Coordinates of C-alpha atoms in Angstrom, one line a residue:
Chain Z
X22 CA 124.1 93.7 -52.8
X23 CA 125.8 97.0 -53.4
X24 CA 129.0 98.1 -55.1
X25 CA 131.6 100.3 -53.5
X26 CA 133.4 102.2 -56.3
X27 CA 136.6 103.9 -55.3
X28 CA 136.8 107.3 -57.1
X29 CA 140.3 108.4 -58.1
X30 CA 141.4 111.8 -56.7
X31 CA 144.6 113.1 -58.2
X32 CA 145.9 116.1 -56.3
X33 CA 142.6 117.7 -55.4
X34 CA 140.8 116.8 -58.6
X35 CA 138.3 114.0 -59.2
X36 CA 139.4 111.9 -62.1
X37 CA 135.9 112.4 -63.5
X38 CA 136.2 110.6 -66.8
X39 CA 137.8 107.5 -65.4
X40 CA 135.2 107.3 -62.5
X41 CA 132.3 107.9 -64.9
X42 CA 133.5 105.0 -67.2
X43 CA 134.0 102.6 -64.2
X44 CA 130.5 103.5 -63.0
X45 CA 129.1 102.3 -66.3
X46 CA 131.0 99.0 -65.9
X47 CA 129.6 98.2 -62.5
X48 CA 126.1 99.7 -62.4
X49 CA 124.5 96.4 -63.4
X50 CA 125.9 94.7 -60.3
X51 CA 123.7 96.6 -57.7
X52 CA 123.4 100.0 -56.1
X53 CA 126.7 101.9 -56.6
X54 CA 128.2 104.0 -53.8
X55 CA 131.2 106.2 -54.7
X56 CA 134.0 106.6 -52.2
X57 CA 135.8 109.9 -52.5
X58 CA 138.9 110.4 -50.3
X59 CA 139.8 114.1 -50.9
X60 CA 138.4 117.6 -50.8
X61 CA 134.6 118.3 -50.6
X62 CA 134.8 119.7 -54.1
X63 CA 135.7 116.3 -55.5
X64 CA 132.8 114.7 -53.6
X65 CA 130.4 117.3 -55.0
X66 CA 131.7 116.5 -58.5
X67 CA 131.3 112.8 -58.0
X68 CA 127.7 113.3 -56.7
X69 CA 126.7 114.6 -60.2
X70 CA 127.6 111.3 -61.9
X71 CA 124.5 109.5 -63.1
X72 CA 124.0 106.0 -61.6
X73 CA 125.7 106.8 -58.2
X74 CA 123.2 106.2 -55.4
X75 CA 125.3 107.8 -52.7
X76 CA 128.7 109.4 -52.3
X77 CA 130.8 108.5 -49.2
X78 CA 133.2 111.4 -48.5
X79 CA 136.3 111.1 -46.4
X80 CA 138.1 114.4 -45.9
X81 CA 141.5 112.8 -46.7
X82 CA 144.8 114.2 -45.6
X83 CA 146.8 111.3 -46.8
X84 CA 146.9 112.1 -50.5
X85 CA 145.3 108.7 -51.3
X86 CA 148.3 106.8 -49.9
X87 CA 147.6 103.0 -50.0
X88 CA 148.0 102.1 -46.4
X89 CA 145.4 104.5 -44.9
X90 CA 143.0 104.3 -47.9
X91 CA 143.0 100.5 -47.9
X92 CA 142.2 100.6 -44.1
X93 CA 139.3 103.0 -44.9
X94 CA 137.9 100.7 -47.6
X95 CA 138.3 97.5 -45.5
X96 CA 136.3 99.3 -42.7
X97 CA 133.5 100.0 -45.1
X98 CA 133.6 96.6 -46.9
X99 CA 131.0 94.8 -44.8
X100 CA 128.1 96.3 -46.7
X101 CA 129.3 95.5 -50.2
X102 CA 129.5 92.5 -52.4
X103 CA 131.8 94.2 -54.9
X104 CA 134.6 96.7 -54.4
X105 CA 135.8 98.2 -57.7
X106 CA 137.8 101.1 -59.1
X107 CA 139.1 102.4 -62.4
X108 CA 142.3 100.6 -63.4
X109 CA 144.6 103.6 -62.9
X110 CA 148.0 103.9 -61.1
X111 CA 146.0 105.4 -58.2
X112 CA 143.7 102.4 -57.7
X113 CA 146.1 99.6 -58.7
X114 CA 148.2 100.8 -55.8
X115 CA 145.3 100.4 -53.4
X116 CA 142.9 97.6 -54.4
X117 CA 145.3 94.7 -54.3
X118 CA 146.1 95.8 -50.7
X119 CA 142.4 95.8 -49.9
X120 CA 141.9 92.4 -51.4
X121 CA 144.7 90.8 -49.4
X122 CA 143.3 92.4 -46.2
X123 CA 140.0 90.8 -47.0
X124 CA 141.7 87.5 -48.0
X125 CA 140.3 87.6 -51.5
X126 CA 141.9 87.7 -54.9
X127 CA 142.0 90.9 -56.9
X128 CA 141.1 91.1 -60.6
X129 CA 142.9 93.8 -62.6
X130 CA 141.9 95.6 -65.8
X131 CA 138.4 94.0 -66.1
X132 CA 137.1 94.6 -69.7
X133 CA 133.6 93.1 -69.3
X134 CA 131.4 92.2 -66.3
X135 CA 129.7 88.9 -67.4
X136 CA 127.7 88.4 -64.2
X137 CA 128.2 89.0 -60.4
X138 CA 131.0 86.4 -60.2
X139 CA 132.4 86.3 -63.8
X140 CA 134.6 88.8 -65.5
X141 CA 136.7 89.1 -68.6
X142 CA 140.2 90.5 -68.5
X143 CA 143.2 90.6 -70.9
X144 CA 146.3 88.7 -70.1
X145 CA 149.7 88.5 -71.9
X146 CA 149.6 92.2 -73.0
X147 CA 146.1 91.7 -74.5
X148 CA 147.2 88.7 -76.6
X149 CA 144.6 86.6 -74.9
X150 CA 141.3 87.4 -73.2
X151 CA 140.5 85.3 -70.2
X152 CA 137.0 84.8 -68.6
X153 CA 137.4 84.0 -64.9
X154 CA 134.9 83.1 -62.2
X155 CA 135.7 84.2 -58.7
X156 CA 134.9 81.9 -55.8
X157 CA 135.5 84.6 -53.3
X158 CA 132.8 86.0 -51.0
X159 CA 133.6 89.6 -52.1
X160 CA 134.9 90.6 -55.5
X161 CA 137.6 93.2 -55.7
X162 CA 138.6 94.4 -59.1
X163 CA 139.8 97.3 -61.3
X164 CA 138.1 98.3 -64.5
X165 CA 139.8 99.1 -67.8
X166 CA 138.1 102.4 -68.5
X167 CA 138.8 102.4 -72.3
X168 CA 136.3 99.5 -72.5
X169 CA 133.3 101.5 -71.3
X170 CA 131.4 104.7 -72.1
X171 CA 131.3 107.4 -69.5
X172 CA 128.2 107.9 -67.3
X173 CA 126.5 111.2 -67.7
X174 CA 126.8 114.0 -65.1
X175 CA 123.2 115.0 -64.6
X176 CA 122.8 113.2 -61.3
X177 CA 122.4 114.5 -57.7
X178 CA 123.4 111.8 -55.2
X179 CA 123.5 112.6 -51.5
X180 CA 126.9 113.0 -49.9
X181 CA 127.6 111.2 -46.6
X182 CA 130.7 111.9 -44.5
X183 CA 132.9 108.9 -43.4
X184 CA 135.9 109.2 -41.1
X185 CA 139.2 109.0 -42.9
X186 CA 141.9 106.6 -41.5
X187 CA 145.5 107.6 -40.9
X188 CA 148.7 105.6 -41.1
X189 CA 152.2 106.4 -40.0
X190 CA 153.7 103.8 -42.4
X191 CA 154.0 106.3 -45.3
X192 CA 154.1 110.1 -45.8
X193 CA 153.4 112.1 -48.8
X194 CA 156.2 114.4 -49.9
X195 CA 155.3 116.0 -53.2
X196 CA 153.5 115.5 -56.5
X197 CA 155.2 116.5 -59.7
X198 CA 152.4 116.6 -62.1
X199 CA 153.2 118.2 -65.4
X200 CA 150.9 121.1 -66.0
X201 CA 149.4 120.9 -69.5
X202 CA 146.6 122.4 -71.5
X203 CA 146.3 119.2 -73.5
X204 CA 143.5 116.7 -72.8
X205 CA 144.2 113.9 -70.4
X206 CA 145.7 110.9 -72.3
X207 CA 143.1 108.2 -71.3
X208 CA 140.1 110.4 -72.0
X209 CA 141.2 112.3 -75.1
X210 CA 139.2 111.9 -78.3
X211 CA 142.4 112.2 -80.3
X212 CA 145.9 110.9 -79.4
X213 CA 149.1 111.5 -81.3
X214 CA 151.9 109.2 -80.3
X215 CA 155.6 109.1 -81.2
X216 CA 158.0 106.1 -81.1
X217 CA 161.7 105.4 -81.4
X218 CA 161.6 106.6 -85.0
X219 CA 161.2 110.2 -83.7
X220 CA 164.9 109.9 -82.8
X221 CA 165.3 112.5 -80.0
X222 CA 163.6 114.5 -77.3
X223 CA 163.9 117.6 -79.4
X224 CA 162.2 116.0 -82.4
X225 CA 159.3 115.0 -80.2
X226 CA 158.3 118.7 -80.6
X227 CA 157.0 117.6 -84.1
X228 CA 154.6 115.2 -82.4
X229 CA 153.5 117.8 -79.9
X230 CA 152.8 120.4 -82.6
X231 CA 150.6 118.0 -84.5
X232 CA 148.8 117.0 -81.3
X233 CA 148.1 120.7 -80.5
X234 CA 146.8 121.3 -84.0
X235 CA 144.4 118.4 -83.5
X236 CA 143.5 119.2 -79.9
X237 CA 145.0 115.9 -79.0
X238 CA 146.8 114.3 -76.1
X239 CA 150.4 113.2 -76.7
X240 CA 151.4 109.5 -76.2
X241 CA 154.6 107.6 -76.7
X242 CA 155.7 104.0 -77.2
X243 CA 157.8 102.3 -74.5
X244 CA 160.8 102.5 -76.8
X245 CA 160.5 106.3 -76.9
X246 CA 160.1 106.5 -73.2
X247 CA 163.1 104.2 -72.6
X248 CA 165.2 106.3 -74.9
X249 CA 164.3 109.4 -72.9
X250 CA 162.4 111.1 -75.7
X251 CA 159.1 111.3 -73.7
X252 CA 158.1 111.1 -70.0
X253 CA 156.8 107.8 -68.7
X254 CA 153.2 109.1 -68.0
X255 CA 152.8 109.5 -71.8
X256 CA 153.5 105.8 -72.3
X257 CA 150.8 103.8 -74.1
X258 CA 150.9 100.0 -73.9
X259 CA 151.0 97.0 -71.7
X260 CA 153.0 98.7 -69.0
X261 CA 151.6 102.2 -69.6
X262 CA 148.2 103.5 -70.3
X263 CA 145.4 101.9 -72.3
X264 CA 143.6 104.3 -74.6
X265 CA 140.7 104.0 -77.0
X266 CA 140.3 107.4 -78.7
X267 CA 138.3 108.2 -81.9
X268 CA 141.6 108.8 -83.6
X269 CA 145.0 107.4 -82.8
X270 CA 148.0 108.6 -84.8
X271 CA 151.1 106.4 -84.4
X272 CA 154.2 108.1 -85.7
X273 CA 157.5 106.4 -86.0
X274 CA 156.1 103.5 -84.0
X275 CA 156.9 100.0 -85.3
X276 CA 153.9 98.4 -83.5
X277 CA 155.4 96.0 -81.0
X278 CA 152.7 93.8 -79.4
X279 CA 153.2 95.6 -76.1
X280 CA 152.3 98.9 -77.7
X281 CA 149.3 97.5 -79.6
X282 CA 147.9 96.3 -76.2
X283 CA 147.5 99.9 -75.3
X284 CA 145.8 101.3 -78.4
X285 CA 144.2 98.6 -80.6
X286 CA 140.7 99.4 -79.5
X287 CA 140.9 102.9 -80.9
X288 CA 138.2 103.7 -83.5
X289 CA 140.5 104.9 -86.3
X290 CA 144.2 104.2 -86.3
X291 CA 146.7 106.1 -88.5
X292 CA 150.3 105.0 -88.9
X293 CA 153.1 107.1 -90.3
X294 CA 156.3 105.1 -90.7
X295 CA 159.0 105.0 -93.3
X296 CA 159.3 101.2 -93.0
X297 CA 156.5 99.7 -95.0
X298 CA 157.0 96.3 -93.3
X299 CA 156.3 97.8 -89.8
X300 CA 153.7 95.7 -88.0
X301 CA 151.8 98.9 -87.1
X302 CA 150.4 98.9 -90.7
X303 CA 148.6 95.6 -90.0
X304 CA 146.3 97.3 -87.5
X305 CA 146.1 100.8 -89.1
X306 CA 143.0 101.9 -91.0
X307 CA 145.1 104.4 -92.9
X308 CA 148.9 103.9 -93.4
X309 CA 151.3 106.5 -94.8
X310 CA 154.7 105.2 -95.7
X311 CA 156.8 108.3 -95.4
X312 CA 159.6 110.0 -93.6
X313 CA 158.0 111.4 -90.5
X314 CA 160.3 114.4 -90.5
X315 CA 158.7 115.6 -93.7
X316 CA 155.2 114.2 -93.4
X317 CA 154.4 115.3 -89.9
X318 CA 155.2 119.0 -90.3
X319 CA 153.4 118.9 -93.7
X320 CA 150.3 117.5 -92.0
X321 CA 150.5 120.1 -89.2
X322 CA 150.7 122.8 -91.8
X323 CA 147.8 121.6 -93.9
X324 CA 145.3 120.9 -91.1
Chain O
X20 CA 170.4 94.8 -44.3
X21 CA 169.2 91.8 -46.2
X22 CA 167.2 92.4 -49.4
X23 CA 164.7 89.8 -50.7
X24 CA 163.7 89.8 -54.3
X25 CA 160.9 87.6 -55.6
X26 CA 161.4 86.5 -59.3
X27 CA 158.9 84.9 -61.7
X28 CA 159.6 82.6 -64.6
X29 CA 157.4 83.8 -67.5
X30 CA 157.1 83.5 -71.3
X31 CA 160.0 85.4 -72.9
X32 CA 159.1 89.0 -73.8
X33 CA 159.7 88.4 -77.5
X34 CA 157.7 85.2 -77.9
X35 CA 154.4 85.3 -79.8
X36 CA 151.7 84.2 -77.5
X37 CA 149.3 81.4 -78.7
X38 CA 146.0 80.6 -77.1
X39 CA 145.5 76.8 -76.6
X40 CA 142.9 75.2 -78.8
X41 CA 140.9 74.0 -75.9
X42 CA 140.6 77.5 -74.4
X43 CA 142.2 76.6 -71.1
X44 CA 145.0 79.1 -71.4
X45 CA 148.1 80.1 -73.3
X46 CA 150.4 77.4 -74.7
X47 CA 153.6 77.3 -72.6
X48 CA 154.9 73.9 -73.7
X49 CA 158.3 74.1 -75.5
X50 CA 158.2 77.9 -75.4
X51 CA 161.2 80.1 -74.4
X52 CA 160.9 81.2 -70.8
X53 CA 162.8 84.0 -69.1
X54 CA 162.8 86.1 -65.9
X55 CA 159.9 88.6 -65.8
X56 CA 161.6 91.8 -67.1
X57 CA 160.4 93.9 -64.1
X58 CA 161.9 91.3 -61.8
X59 CA 165.3 91.7 -63.5
X60 CA 165.1 95.4 -62.7
X61 CA 164.4 94.5 -59.0
X62 CA 167.3 92.1 -58.9
X63 CA 169.6 94.7 -60.5
X64 CA 168.5 97.3 -57.9
X65 CA 169.2 94.9 -55.0
X66 CA 172.7 94.1 -56.4
X67 CA 173.5 97.8 -56.7
X68 CA 172.4 98.4 -53.1
X69 CA 174.9 95.6 -52.1
X70 CA 177.6 97.2 -54.2
X71 CA 177.0 100.5 -52.5
X72 CA 177.2 98.8 -49.1
X73 CA 173.6 99.5 -48.2
X74 CA 172.6 95.8 -48.6
X75 CA 174.6 93.0 -47.1
X76 CA 172.9 90.0 -48.7
X77 CA 170.6 89.5 -51.7
X78 CA 168.2 86.5 -51.5
X79 CA 166.0 85.7 -54.5
X80 CA 162.8 83.6 -54.2
X81 CA 160.8 82.0 -56.9
X82 CA 157.4 80.2 -56.7
X83 CA 156.2 77.8 -59.3
X84 CA 157.5 74.8 -61.2
X85 CA 161.0 73.2 -60.7
X86 CA 162.2 74.8 -63.9
X87 CA 162.1 78.1 -62.1
X88 CA 165.5 77.0 -60.8
X89 CA 166.9 78.4 -64.1
X90 CA 165.4 81.8 -63.4
X91 CA 166.9 81.7 -59.9
X92 CA 170.3 80.8 -61.4
X93 CA 170.0 83.8 -63.7
X94 CA 169.5 86.0 -60.7
X95 CA 172.5 84.4 -58.9
X96 CA 174.6 84.9 -62.0
X97 CA 173.7 88.6 -62.0
X98 CA 175.0 88.8 -58.4
X99 CA 172.4 87.6 -55.9
X100 CA 173.9 85.5 -53.1
X101 CA 171.3 82.8 -52.4
X102 CA 168.1 81.4 -53.8
X103 CA 164.9 79.7 -52.5
X104 CA 162.5 77.9 -54.8
X105 CA 159.1 77.0 -53.5
X106 CA 157.8 74.2 -55.8
X107 CA 154.1 74.9 -55.8
X108 CA 153.1 73.0 -58.9
X109 CA 154.4 70.4 -61.4
X110 CA 152.3 71.8 -64.3
X111 CA 153.9 74.6 -66.3
X112 CA 150.4 75.8 -67.2
X113 CA 149.4 76.4 -63.6
X114 CA 149.8 80.1 -62.5
X115 CA 150.0 80.4 -58.7
X116 CA 147.7 83.4 -57.9
X117 CA 149.2 86.6 -56.4
X118 CA 147.3 86.1 -53.1
X119 CA 148.9 82.6 -52.6
X120 CA 152.3 83.9 -53.8
X121 CA 152.0 86.8 -51.3
X122 CA 151.2 84.4 -48.5
X123 CA 154.2 82.2 -49.3
X124 CA 156.5 85.2 -49.5
X125 CA 155.2 86.4 -46.2
X126 CA 156.2 82.9 -44.8
X127 CA 159.7 83.3 -46.3
X128 CA 160.0 86.8 -44.9
X129 CA 159.1 85.6 -41.3
X130 CA 162.1 83.3 -41.5
X131 CA 164.5 85.5 -43.4
X132 CA 163.6 88.9 -41.8
X133 CA 164.8 91.1 -44.7
X134 CA 164.8 94.9 -44.3
X135 CA 163.6 95.5 -47.8
X136 CA 161.7 93.6 -50.5
X137 CA 162.2 94.6 -54.1
X138 CA 159.7 93.2 -56.5
X139 CA 158.6 93.8 -60.1
X140 CA 155.5 95.9 -60.4
X141 CA 153.7 93.3 -62.6
X142 CA 154.4 90.0 -64.3
X143 CA 154.0 90.1 -68.1
X144 CA 152.0 86.9 -68.2
X145 CA 148.9 87.5 -66.0
X146 CA 149.5 91.3 -66.0
X147 CA 147.8 91.4 -62.5
X148 CA 150.0 94.0 -60.8
X149 CA 149.1 92.8 -57.3
X150 CA 151.7 90.6 -55.5
X151 CA 153.8 93.5 -53.9
X152 CA 150.7 95.3 -52.6
X153 CA 149.2 92.1 -51.3
X154 CA 152.4 91.1 -49.5
X155 CA 152.7 94.5 -47.9
X156 CA 149.1 94.1 -46.6
X157 CA 149.7 90.7 -45.2
X158 CA 152.8 91.9 -43.4
X159 CA 151.3 95.2 -42.2
X160 CA 154.3 96.9 -43.8
X161 CA 154.4 100.1 -45.9
X162 CA 154.4 99.9 -49.6
X163 CA 156.0 101.9 -52.4
X164 CA 154.7 100.9 -55.9
X165 CA 155.8 101.7 -59.4
X166 CA 159.1 103.1 -58.2
X167 CA 161.6 104.9 -60.6
X168 CA 163.9 106.2 -57.9
X169 CA 164.9 104.8 -54.6
X170 CA 167.0 106.2 -51.7
X171 CA 167.4 104.4 -48.4
X172 CA 167.9 106.8 -45.5
X173 CA 168.2 104.9 -42.2
X174 CA 164.7 103.8 -41.0
X175 CA 163.0 105.2 -44.0
X176 CA 163.1 105.1 -47.8
X177 CA 162.3 108.0 -50.1
X178 CA 160.9 106.9 -53.4
X179 CA 159.7 108.5 -56.6
X180 CA 156.6 106.8 -58.0
X181 CA 155.3 106.8 -61.6
X182 CA 151.7 107.9 -61.1
X183 CA 148.8 108.9 -63.5
X184 CA 149.8 112.5 -64.3
X185 CA 153.5 112.4 -63.6
X186 CA 155.6 111.6 -60.6
X187 CA 155.0 111.4 -56.8
X188 CA 157.5 111.4 -54.0
X189 CA 156.7 109.6 -50.8
X190 CA 158.6 108.5 -47.7
X191 CA 157.9 105.1 -46.3
X192 CA 158.9 103.4 -43.1
X193 CA 161.4 100.5 -43.3
X194 CA 161.0 97.6 -43.6
X195 CA 159.1 98.1 -46.8
X196 CA 158.0 96.5 -50.1
X197 CA 159.1 98.4 -53.2
X198 CA 157.6 97.4 -56.6
X199 CA 159.8 98.7 -59.4
X200 CA 158.9 100.4 -62.7
X201 CA 160.8 100.4 -66.0
X202 CA 163.0 103.4 -65.5
X203 CA 164.6 102.5 -62.2
X204 CA 167.7 101.0 -63.8
X205 CA 169.0 99.0 -66.7
X206 CA 169.7 95.4 -65.7
X207 CA 173.1 94.0 -66.3
X208 CA 173.9 90.9 -68.3
X209 CA 175.5 88.1 -66.4
X210 CA 179.1 87.4 -67.5
X211 CA 180.2 83.9 -68.4
X212 CA 182.5 83.5 -65.2
X213 CA 179.5 84.7 -63.1
X214 CA 177.2 82.2 -64.8
X215 CA 179.7 79.5 -63.9
X216 CA 180.1 80.8 -60.3
X217 CA 176.3 80.9 -59.9
X218 CA 176.1 77.1 -60.2
X219 CA 177.8 76.8 -56.9
X220 CA 175.7 79.3 -55.0
X221 CA 173.1 77.8 -52.5
X222 CA 169.6 77.1 -53.8
X223 CA 167.1 75.7 -51.2
X224 CA 164.0 73.9 -52.4
X225 CA 160.8 74.2 -50.3
X226 CA 157.1 73.4 -50.7
X227 CA 154.0 75.4 -49.8
X228 CA 153.4 72.9 -46.9
X229 CA 156.7 74.2 -45.3
X230 CA 154.9 77.5 -44.9
X231 CA 151.4 76.1 -44.2
X232 CA 150.0 77.9 -47.2
X233 CA 147.1 76.6 -49.3
X234 CA 147.8 77.6 -52.9
X235 CA 144.4 76.4 -54.3
X236 CA 143.1 79.1 -56.8
X237 CA 140.3 81.4 -56.0
X238 CA 139.6 82.1 -59.6
X239 CA 138.4 79.5 -62.1
X240 CA 139.3 80.0 -65.8
X241 CA 136.1 79.7 -67.7
X242 CA 137.7 80.2 -71.1
X243 CA 140.6 81.9 -72.9
X244 CA 140.1 83.3 -76.3
X245 CA 142.1 85.2 -78.9
X246 CA 141.3 88.9 -78.9
X247 CA 139.2 90.3 -81.7
X248 CA 141.5 91.0 -84.6
X249 CA 141.9 94.3 -86.5
X250 CA 142.2 94.2 -90.2
X251 CA 144.8 96.2 -92.0
X252 CA 143.2 99.2 -93.8
X253 CA 144.5 101.1 -96.8
X254 CA 147.8 102.8 -97.6
X255 CA 147.5 106.4 -98.6
X256 CA 150.0 108.0 -101.0
X257 CA 150.2 111.5 -99.5
X258 CA 149.5 113.7 -96.6
X259 CA 146.7 115.4 -98.6
X260 CA 145.0 112.0 -99.1
X261 CA 145.4 111.1 -95.5
X262 CA 143.8 114.3 -94.3
X263 CA 141.0 113.9 -96.9
X264 CA 140.3 110.3 -95.7
X265 CA 140.2 111.4 -92.1
X266 CA 137.8 114.2 -92.9
X267 CA 135.5 112.7 -95.4
X268 CA 135.6 109.0 -94.9
X269 CA 136.3 108.5 -91.2
X270 CA 134.9 111.8 -90.1
X271 CA 137.2 112.0 -87.1
X272 CA 138.7 115.4 -87.7

């Protein structure tokens, strides 16, 4: 049977990296069709992803709102054994709605596809990994993109138009997406994150300067977000984003379990913290016990 | 307007999770349990709506074991008016799946007819992030997930949502399901007099059969394992040494 993979569209842009990684996760399950609800440019971008047999394109006026998008997916569901998506805020909004309409359970944040019915996923903030077998006729799931390599972009799948659905239940008003020259957090090769130890919104500038020197994305712990030092979309952890960059630099972050859940699969972890007992040092490849207010500007200067 | 808030009893946020030796799940026997932190935010928001005169009654619902009465009493002590417990299992290790929970809540909503449901965006045990969306689908209502600002305006609600690149504002038709994110509010602590008063507030006990819902799981747990551990590396003495290691040893910069 075939797989329908919902492709994230944020604003008018395809979330290419997330979709390419989810594609790798599901390609062993059957022929993959990508569903793009957005502008034709996003569908054309999706058609280049290697491993996609076909792109279904709905010219969407609903900004990917859950009610109309779920109706669209349910209308297409008949031809598919699996309906999947990257585990992003965009898809987590939609796929549980799809699953309920199909009277099946949803699986969130799948980290391994064992076979057509069996999946691995983290529970309890990644403190346990559960292997579950679904007894449902159709499997609906989201894929934790950090667990998979991105598919290449040398493909040329055909694009087929499908009719978008509309719903009067909800109306888009506006997106406030922070414009940034930095790489996107979940696909960045380097991430520099600050925690409560950074102390203020102003001091977060130190983190951002180091990030810019390294060409990195900026992350934050939940404590830093709760304290108002950093915006919520920078949050790395159980309730934020899950990242697995080549290099993760944790600055002034104690290393609460909820934060580790979001970054412990990074290739190299660096911790800079003045408390040598901080749990972050137990997962760091390189630890520097130092005052971040001295060490971080020094590092930025010497790179 | 009546507001309904589902609350879940979960392992306390600060407890170290241990996987059971037989791989069947996580050990929850004799472990401190609390209200799911996101659900606390939902209860707080409902109480604030009542204090502002927008809501008239706050009804809290929990689904699970009989011990979830404690979780409901906590919500009543915070300021909810009335509680409903659906006893769906006697085993503390059985997690009722979001689809079954959504079906039970849909049954409660048919009886209670609330104008708004406020729910946590995810429970910190199964981390599924699904119940609100599923409930909305079953009722054919609008949904507003991951909400950090909420304004009720007659027959619609205007909400700010935490999305991938920042924030999104949408307007949804009432009645609606709102799932709440961290920054919506800071939940209050219940005062001792309110904890005493909560003991006298009504708490109805129901079963899944009362709503004609089959709670049999759709997913079978094959095994539960500890995640692969990470070993602590080395401490470096200076920024120079750190940069040298990253360049020469790790090759990541």
